[in-house]
mmCIF file of the C-alpha atoms, coordinates in Angstrom:
data_MODEL
# 
_entry.id   MODEL 
# 
loop_
_atom_site.group_PDB 
_atom_site.id 
_atom_site.type_symbol 
_atom_site.label_atom_id 
_atom_site.label_alt_id 
_atom_site.label_comp_id 
_atom_site.label_asym_id 
_atom_site.label_entity_id 
_atom_site.label_seq_id 
_atom_site.pdbx_PDB_ins_code 
_atom_site.Cartn_x 
_atom_site.Cartn_y 
_atom_site.Cartn_z 
_atom_site.occupancy 
_atom_site.B_iso_or_equiv 
_atom_site.pdbx_formal_charge 
_atom_site.auth_seq_id 
_atom_site.auth_comp_id 
_atom_site.auth_asym_id 
_atom_site.auth_atom_id 
_atom_site.pdbx_PDB_model_num 
ATOM 1   C CA . UNK A 1 1   ? 8.051  3.359   -15.007 1.00 0.00 ? 1   UNK A CA 1 
ATOM 2   C CA . UNK A 1 2   ? 9.039  6.989   -14.467 1.00 0.00 ? 2   UNK A CA 1 
ATOM 3   C CA . UNK A 1 3   ? 5.604  7.800   -13.060 1.00 0.00 ? 3   UNK A CA 1 
ATOM 4   C CA . UNK A 1 4   ? 5.962  5.024   -10.457 1.00 0.00 ? 4   UNK A CA 1 
ATOM 5   C CA . UNK A 1 5   ? 9.414  6.300   -9.512  1.00 0.00 ? 5   UNK A CA 1 
ATOM 6   C CA . UNK A 1 6   ? 8.089  9.840   -9.163  1.00 0.00 ? 6   UNK A CA 1 
ATOM 7   C CA . UNK A 1 7   ? 5.234  8.610   -6.962  1.00 0.00 ? 7   UNK A CA 1 
ATOM 8   C CA . UNK A 1 8   ? 7.664  6.663   -4.790  1.00 0.00 ? 8   UNK A CA 1 
ATOM 9   C CA . UNK A 1 9   ? 9.858  9.746   -4.383  1.00 0.00 ? 9   UNK A CA 1 
ATOM 10  C CA . UNK A 1 10  ? 6.801  11.843  -3.480  1.00 0.00 ? 10  UNK A CA 1 
ATOM 11  C CA . UNK A 1 11  ? 5.626  9.314   -0.882  1.00 0.00 ? 11  UNK A CA 1 
ATOM 12  C CA . UNK A 1 12  ? 9.114  9.118   0.628   1.00 0.00 ? 12  UNK A CA 1 
ATOM 13  C CA . UNK A 1 13  ? 9.319  12.918  0.760   1.00 0.00 ? 13  UNK A CA 1 
ATOM 14  C CA . UNK A 1 14  ? 5.931  13.159  2.515   1.00 0.00 ? 14  UNK A CA 1 
ATOM 15  C CA . UNK A 1 15  ? 6.997  10.496  5.038   1.00 0.00 ? 15  UNK A CA 1 
ATOM 16  C CA . UNK A 1 16  ? 10.189 12.414  5.723   1.00 0.00 ? 16  UNK A CA 1 
ATOM 17  C CA . UNK A 1 17  ? 8.189  15.607  6.202   1.00 0.00 ? 17  UNK A CA 1 
ATOM 18  C CA . UNK A 1 18  ? 5.892  13.894  8.720   1.00 0.00 ? 18  UNK A CA 1 
ATOM 19  C CA . UNK A 1 19  ? 8.853  12.565  10.711  1.00 0.00 ? 19  UNK A CA 1 
ATOM 20  C CA . UNK A 1 20  ? 10.537 15.982  10.661  1.00 0.00 ? 20  UNK A CA 1 
ATOM 21  C CA . UNK A 1 21  ? 7.365  17.680  11.908  1.00 0.00 ? 21  UNK A CA 1 
ATOM 22  C CA . UNK A 1 22  ? 6.970  15.114  14.693  1.00 0.00 ? 22  UNK A CA 1 
ATOM 23  C CA . UNK A 1 23  ? 10.558 15.572  15.848  1.00 0.00 ? 23  UNK A CA 1 
ATOM 24  C CA . UNK A 1 24  ? 10.188 19.362  15.684  1.00 0.00 ? 24  UNK A CA 1 
ATOM 25  C CA . UNK A 1 25  ? 7.000  19.190  17.780  1.00 0.00 ? 25  UNK A CA 1 
ATOM 26  C CA . UNK A 1 26  ? 8.691  16.942  20.335  1.00 0.00 ? 26  UNK A CA 1 
ATOM 27  C CA . UNK A 1 27  ? 11.727 19.268  20.476  1.00 0.00 ? 27  UNK A CA 1 
ATOM 28  C CA . UNK A 1 28  ? 9.521  22.316  21.009  1.00 0.00 ? 28  UNK A CA 1 
ATOM 29  C CA . UNK A 1 29  ? 7.707  20.538  23.836  1.00 0.00 ? 29  UNK A CA 1 
ATOM 30  C CA . UNK A 1 30  ? 10.954 19.546  25.562  1.00 0.00 ? 30  UNK A CA 1 
ATOM 31  C CA . UNK A 1 31  ? 12.353 23.070  25.183  1.00 0.00 ? 31  UNK A CA 1 
ATOM 32  C CA . UNK A 1 32  ? 9.169  24.440  26.732  1.00 0.00 ? 32  UNK A CA 1 
ATOM 33  C CA . UNK A 1 33  ? 9.601  22.130  29.724  1.00 0.00 ? 33  UNK A CA 1 
ATOM 34  C CA . UNK A 1 34  ? 13.247 23.111  30.069  1.00 0.00 ? 34  UNK A CA 1 
ATOM 35  C CA . UNK A 1 35  ? 12.367 26.824  30.050  1.00 0.00 ? 35  UNK A CA 1 
ATOM 36  C CA . UNK A 1 36  ? 9.662  26.321  32.671  1.00 0.00 ? 36  UNK A CA 1 
ATOM 37  C CA . UNK A 1 37  ? 12.007 24.326  34.911  1.00 0.00 ? 37  UNK A CA 1 
ATOM 38  C CA . UNK A 1 38  ? 14.879 26.803  34.576  1.00 0.00 ? 38  UNK A CA 1 
ATOM 39  C CA . UNK A 1 39  ? 12.498 29.672  35.307  1.00 0.00 ? 39  UNK A CA 1 
ATOM 40  C CA . UNK A 1 40  ? 11.567 28.102  38.627  1.00 0.00 ? 40  UNK A CA 1 
ATOM 41  C CA . UNK A 1 41  ? 7.953  27.495  37.674  1.00 0.00 ? 41  UNK A CA 1 
ATOM 42  C CA . UNK A 1 42  ? 6.297  24.148  37.803  1.00 0.00 ? 42  UNK A CA 1 
ATOM 43  C CA . UNK A 1 43  ? 6.120  22.715  34.277  1.00 0.00 ? 43  UNK A CA 1 
ATOM 44  C CA . UNK A 1 44  ? 2.673  22.256  32.893  1.00 0.00 ? 44  UNK A CA 1 
ATOM 45  C CA . UNK A 1 45  ? 2.287  18.796  31.432  1.00 0.00 ? 45  UNK A CA 1 
ATOM 46  C CA . UNK A 1 46  ? 0.795  18.541  27.989  1.00 0.00 ? 46  UNK A CA 1 
ATOM 47  C CA . UNK A 1 47  ? -2.639 17.062  27.559  1.00 0.00 ? 47  UNK A CA 1 
ATOM 48  C CA . UNK A 1 48  ? -2.117 13.279  27.377  1.00 0.00 ? 48  UNK A CA 1 
ATOM 49  C CA . UNK A 1 49  ? -5.173 12.830  25.140  1.00 0.00 ? 49  UNK A CA 1 
ATOM 50  C CA . UNK A 1 50  ? -3.839 15.369  22.655  1.00 0.00 ? 50  UNK A CA 1 
ATOM 51  C CA . UNK A 1 51  ? -0.454 13.649  22.634  1.00 0.00 ? 51  UNK A CA 1 
ATOM 52  C CA . UNK A 1 52  ? -2.081 10.282  21.934  1.00 0.00 ? 52  UNK A CA 1 
ATOM 53  C CA . UNK A 1 53  ? -4.145 11.857  19.142  1.00 0.00 ? 53  UNK A CA 1 
ATOM 54  C CA . UNK A 1 54  ? -1.012 13.373  17.566  1.00 0.00 ? 54  UNK A CA 1 
ATOM 55  C CA . UNK A 1 55  ? 0.839  10.050  17.649  1.00 0.00 ? 55  UNK A CA 1 
ATOM 56  C CA . UNK A 1 56  ? -2.042 8.138   16.095  1.00 0.00 ? 56  UNK A CA 1 
ATOM 57  C CA . UNK A 1 57  ? -2.632 10.873  13.496  1.00 0.00 ? 57  UNK A CA 1 
ATOM 58  C CA . UNK A 1 58  ? 1.024  10.639  12.523  1.00 0.00 ? 58  UNK A CA 1 
ATOM 59  C CA . UNK A 1 59  ? 0.892  6.862   12.134  1.00 0.00 ? 59  UNK A CA 1 
ATOM 60  C CA . UNK A 1 60  ? -2.414 7.085   10.278  1.00 0.00 ? 60  UNK A CA 1 
ATOM 61  C CA . UNK A 1 61  ? -0.823 9.410   7.706   1.00 0.00 ? 61  UNK A CA 1 
ATOM 62  C CA . UNK A 1 62  ? 2.258  7.205   7.475   1.00 0.00 ? 62  UNK A CA 1 
ATOM 63  C CA . UNK A 1 63  ? 0.136  4.088   6.950   1.00 0.00 ? 63  UNK A CA 1 
ATOM 64  C CA . UNK A 1 64  ? -1.894 5.892   4.277   1.00 0.00 ? 64  UNK A CA 1 
ATOM 65  C CA . UNK A 1 65  ? 1.293  6.746   2.405   1.00 0.00 ? 65  UNK A CA 1 
ATOM 66  C CA . UNK A 1 66  ? 2.510  3.164   2.688   1.00 0.00 ? 66  UNK A CA 1 
ATOM 67  C CA . UNK A 1 67  ? -0.819 2.014   1.240   1.00 0.00 ? 67  UNK A CA 1 
ATOM 68  C CA . UNK A 1 68  ? -0.407 4.408   -1.715  1.00 0.00 ? 68  UNK A CA 1 
ATOM 69  C CA . UNK A 1 69  ? 3.133  3.139   -2.269  1.00 0.00 ? 69  UNK A CA 1 
ATOM 70  C CA . UNK A 1 70  ? 2.023  -0.515  -2.195  1.00 0.00 ? 70  UNK A CA 1 
ATOM 71  C CA . UNK A 1 71  ? -0.743 0.208   -4.711  1.00 0.00 ? 71  UNK A CA 1 
ATOM 72  C CA . UNK A 1 72  ? 1.765  1.978   -6.955  1.00 0.00 ? 72  UNK A CA 1 
ATOM 73  C CA . UNK A 1 73  ? 4.161  -0.977  -6.825  1.00 0.00 ? 73  UNK A CA 1 
ATOM 74  C CA . UNK A 1 74  ? 1.381  -3.479  -7.504  1.00 0.00 ? 74  UNK A CA 1 
ATOM 75  C CA . UNK A 1 75  ? 0.027  -1.343  -10.356 1.00 0.00 ? 75  UNK A CA 1 
ATOM 76  C CA . UNK A 1 76  ? 3.469  -1.045  -11.930 1.00 0.00 ? 76  UNK A CA 1 
ATOM 77  C CA . UNK A 1 77  ? 4.162  -4.779  -11.662 1.00 0.00 ? 77  UNK A CA 1 
ATOM 78  C CA . UNK A 1 78  ? 0.736  -5.595  -13.117 1.00 0.00 ? 78  UNK A CA 1 
ATOM 79  C CA . UNK A 1 79  ? 1.438  -3.271  -16.032 1.00 0.00 ? 79  UNK A CA 1 
ATOM 80  C CA . UNK A 1 80  ? 4.818  -4.900  -16.675 1.00 0.00 ? 80  UNK A CA 1 
ATOM 81  C CA . UNK A 1 81  ? 3.267  -8.373  -16.465 1.00 0.00 ? 81  UNK A CA 1 
ATOM 82  C CA . UNK A 1 82  ? 0.567  -7.384  -18.976 1.00 0.00 ? 82  UNK A CA 1 
ATOM 83  C CA . UNK A 1 83  ? 3.197  -6.048  -21.386 1.00 0.00 ? 83  UNK A CA 1 
ATOM 84  C CA . UNK A 1 84  ? 5.284  -9.229  -21.121 1.00 0.00 ? 84  UNK A CA 1 
ATOM 85  C CA . UNK A 1 85  ? 2.226  -11.439 -21.616 1.00 0.00 ? 85  UNK A CA 1 
ATOM 86  C CA . UNK A 1 86  ? 1.165  -9.414  -24.668 1.00 0.00 ? 86  UNK A CA 1 
ATOM 87  C CA . UNK A 1 87  ? 4.678  -9.636  -26.160 1.00 0.00 ? 87  UNK A CA 1 
ATOM 88  C CA . UNK A 1 88  ? 4.805  -13.391 -25.562 1.00 0.00 ? 88  UNK A CA 1 
ATOM 89  C CA . UNK A 1 89  ? 1.410  -13.860 -27.208 1.00 0.00 ? 89  UNK A CA 1 
ATOM 90  C CA . UNK A 1 90  ? 2.479  -11.850 -30.264 1.00 0.00 ? 90  UNK A CA 1 
ATOM 91  C CA . UNK A 1 91  ? 5.726  -13.807 -30.515 1.00 0.00 ? 91  UNK A CA 1 
ATOM 92  C CA . UNK A 1 92  ? 3.864  -17.121 -30.307 1.00 0.00 ? 92  UNK A CA 1 
ATOM 93  C CA . UNK A 1 93  ? 1.445  -16.011 -33.027 1.00 0.00 ? 93  UNK A CA 1 
ATOM 94  C CA . UNK A 1 94  ? 4.325  -14.918 -35.277 1.00 0.00 ? 94  UNK A CA 1 
ATOM 95  C CA . UNK A 1 95  ? 6.143  -18.221 -34.797 1.00 0.00 ? 95  UNK A CA 1 
ATOM 96  C CA . UNK A 1 96  ? 2.920  -20.118 -35.490 1.00 0.00 ? 96  UNK A CA 1 
ATOM 97  C CA . UNK A 1 97  ? 2.359  -18.167 -38.705 1.00 0.00 ? 97  UNK A CA 1 
ATOM 98  C CA . UNK A 1 98  ? 5.942  -18.750 -39.818 1.00 0.00 ? 98  UNK A CA 1 
ATOM 99  C CA . UNK A 1 99  ? 5.729  -22.498 -39.102 1.00 0.00 ? 99  UNK A CA 1 
ATOM 100 C CA . UNK A 1 100 ? 2.436  -22.698 -40.961 1.00 0.00 ? 100 UNK A CA 1 
ATOM 101 C CA . UNK A 1 101 ? 3.824  -20.761 -43.918 1.00 0.00 ? 101 UNK A CA 1 
ATOM 102 C CA . UNK A 1 102 ? 6.956  -22.924 -43.980 1.00 0.00 ? 102 UNK A CA 1 
ATOM 103 C CA . UNK A 1 103 ? 4.858  -26.083 -43.870 1.00 0.00 ? 103 UNK A CA 1 
ATOM 104 C CA . UNK A 1 104 ? 2.668  -24.853 -46.752 1.00 0.00 ? 104 UNK A CA 1 
ATOM 105 C CA . UNK A 1 105 ? 5.716  -23.901 -48.842 1.00 0.00 ? 105 UNK A CA 1 
ATOM 106 C CA . UNK A 1 106 ? 7.333  -27.255 -48.084 1.00 0.00 ? 106 UNK A CA 1 
ATOM 107 C CA . UNK A 1 107 ? 4.181  -29.128 -49.124 1.00 0.00 ? 107 UNK A CA 1 
ATOM 108 C CA . UNK A 1 108 ? 3.932  -27.086 -52.309 1.00 0.00 ? 108 UNK A CA 1 
ATOM 109 C CA . UNK A 1 109 ? 7.569  -27.812 -53.134 1.00 0.00 ? 109 UNK A CA 1 
ATOM 110 C CA . UNK A 1 110 ? 7.063  -31.539 -52.511 1.00 0.00 ? 110 UNK A CA 1 
ATOM 111 C CA . UNK A 1 111 ? 3.941  -31.590 -54.692 1.00 0.00 ? 111 UNK A CA 1 
ATOM 112 C CA . UNK A 1 112 ? 5.770  -29.785 -57.470 1.00 0.00 ? 112 UNK A CA 1 
ATOM 113 C CA . UNK A 1 113 ? 8.672  -32.214 -57.216 1.00 0.00 ? 113 UNK A CA 1 
ATOM 114 C CA . UNK A 1 114 ? 6.297  -35.195 -57.372 1.00 0.00 ? 114 UNK A CA 1 
ATOM 115 C CA . UNK A 1 115 ? 4.467  -33.761 -60.385 1.00 0.00 ? 115 UNK A CA 1 
ATOM 116 C CA . UNK A 1 116 ? 7.767  -33.053 -62.113 1.00 0.00 ? 116 UNK A CA 1 
ATOM 117 C CA . UNK A 1 117 ? 9.057  -36.591 -61.540 1.00 0.00 ? 117 UNK A CA 1 
ATOM 118 C CA . UNK A 1 118 ? 5.774  -38.064 -62.829 1.00 0.00 ? 118 UNK A CA 1 
ATOM 119 C CA . UNK A 1 119 ? 5.953  -36.038 -66.008 1.00 0.00 ? 119 UNK A CA 1 
ATOM 120 C CA . UNK A 1 120 ? 9.571  -37.061 -66.509 1.00 0.00 ? 120 UNK A CA 1 
ATOM 121 C CA . UNK A 1 121 ? 8.661  -40.760 -66.138 1.00 0.00 ? 121 UNK A CA 1 
ATOM 122 C CA . UNK A 1 122 ? 5.760  -40.534 -68.536 1.00 0.00 ? 122 UNK A CA 1 
ATOM 123 C CA . UNK A 1 123 ? 7.871  -38.862 -71.275 1.00 0.00 ? 123 UNK A CA 1 
ATOM 124 C CA . UNK A 1 124 ? 10.657 -41.404 -70.938 1.00 0.00 ? 124 UNK A CA 1 
ATOM 125 C CA . UNK A 1 125 ? 8.293  -44.362 -71.449 1.00 0.00 ? 125 UNK A CA 1 
# 
């Protein structure tokens, strides 16, 4: 379980890094506009195609990390399910063996008791 927790923390950290970089890029762009406006020059607009590419690249990376996280969660739950199923199977086998052994011992005791009572009857006659 520790490995899954570590992977989750790593994915969360990478997502946080992506968001921080996006905000930093946006802040730098706005500051550039503000400097151009305050300097009296006409601000040069960023390339719209490049901005669209950056946004979709960001979301592509974020979606990839979410996919990794989902696979990690599913893998961890599958592993836990397998362990529980294996434990339940072993417990059922143990109980079955104990019931079988108890039944055999009970039958042996009953047979011994019957044989003992028969021998007692035959000696008393």
